[in-house]
Amino acid sequence: MPARIELARVDLRGRTPSTAELRGALPRGGVDVDAVLHQVRPVVDAVRDRGVDAALEFCEKFDGVRPDRVRVPAEAMVRALDELDPAVRTALEVAIERTRIVHADQRRTDTTTQVVPGGTVTERWVPVERVGLYVPGGNAVYPSSVVMNVVPAQTAGVGSLVVASPPQKAFGGLPHPTILAAAQLLGVEEVWAVGGGQGIALLTYGGTDTDGTELEPVDLITGPGNIYVTAAKRLCRSLIGIDSEAGPTEIAILADESADPIHVAADMISQAEHDVMAASVLVTTSVQLADAVDEALAAQLDFTKHSERVLTALTGAQSGTVLVDDIDQGLAVVNAYAAEHLEIQTVNPSGVAARVRSAGAVFVGAWSPVSLGDYCAGSNHVLPTAGCARHSSGLSVQTFLRGIHVVDYSEAALKDVAAHVIALADAEDLPAHGEAVRLRFEGLSS
């Protein structure tokens, strides 16, 4: 491992770049989903046409194992929980409890507005009928993603949900036992051993399992995945809803001279260990801190398990340090960057955090690291990436709810507004719209 790491630097001091210039100048990773669509489309089409047989063939091809069936037997889930490390079980129980506390406060209630006497509009919040919750199984095992997907869906009142996760050769074609244990803890009754583009396609189209069990299609798919999962989501979204097209994970840290470089370096490494394409970006007013963070990164990499992966991520084009004149400029930078995870490690971090306008989640001060949010803060860690936090939110109870307007007008209330409806219909050259109102009062004789 090198004695020193020098993160790439972007020096914005003494400059006042526009938002467009900032977006172009800042380190940014990314994946070209279009580049793999031609590889994923045949997978999706095959599953659409041949169902489970095609999905299992692709499991064998891509995961190295062909499960006996897609749906995981109930006894396998019970066994996974029984054999789970007690410390991991306790940690999952804490994560579930805290996530439920936070998400319970997100539930919406129906509201009825009386527009005029005899005329009301009610907004009803109705849960999606059936959802597919995708849990990846690549470089790491993600029982926390089971929690983050299942809890808001359950809190929203979703009546039917299925967790899909890739089969593992080491576990006889079942998903990783920790995934199964987490699902069992949450009361999930349906888990499918299928991942990748074939998993997304099977969730979309459904099929008949090898034992004759019907695998019902879903209405919405949520959860992160690799570029092939993202491509499949894009191809299937005309038939199902999706939460987002997730890219590689990212962290931005806005820090001044008060920040501890050891903390900053540790948090950058914690995100970089996800993937070689993960982004770690430091935005700071202090050259001294930037230098110290470089030194701390090198020191910590000496004992980091996935050091090669981390080093590749930290030295990639998606990571680096941005030097700014002051916190105001730093805020402009992080708002333009719109990180999935944004840490504020400054003097008065709460005040600075209150001025953030674009981030998937904000972590305030030295004692709120991103890894806390990944597991036990109670917040959700399925968040927008690649700058999408400028316009999108992370996973929540609202993701699984649909707002339906119910219009209820009396005859008198409609008559009172009829002339206005007719006038607007005529203005848009849609006279039949107006006739639908006029004929209710005047009949065909007019």
XYZ file of C-alpha atoms in Angstrom, residues 25 114 134 150 157 194 213 235 242 253 302 311 377 413 428:
15
model
C -16.218 20.266 -12.756
C -64.921 20.901 0.892
C -34.743 -6.629 -4.652
C -39.552 -4.332 3.825
C -49.933 -1.463 4.320
C -33.394 -15.227 -8.388
C -46.733 -22.862 -7.537
C -36.728 -2.172 -19.734
C -39.601 1.332 -9.995
C -18.256 15.344 3.180
C -2.965 -0.617 5.807
C -7.911 2.206 -3.438
C -30.119 5.259 12.739
C -72.554 22.183 -6.917
C -59.366 24.047 -25.512
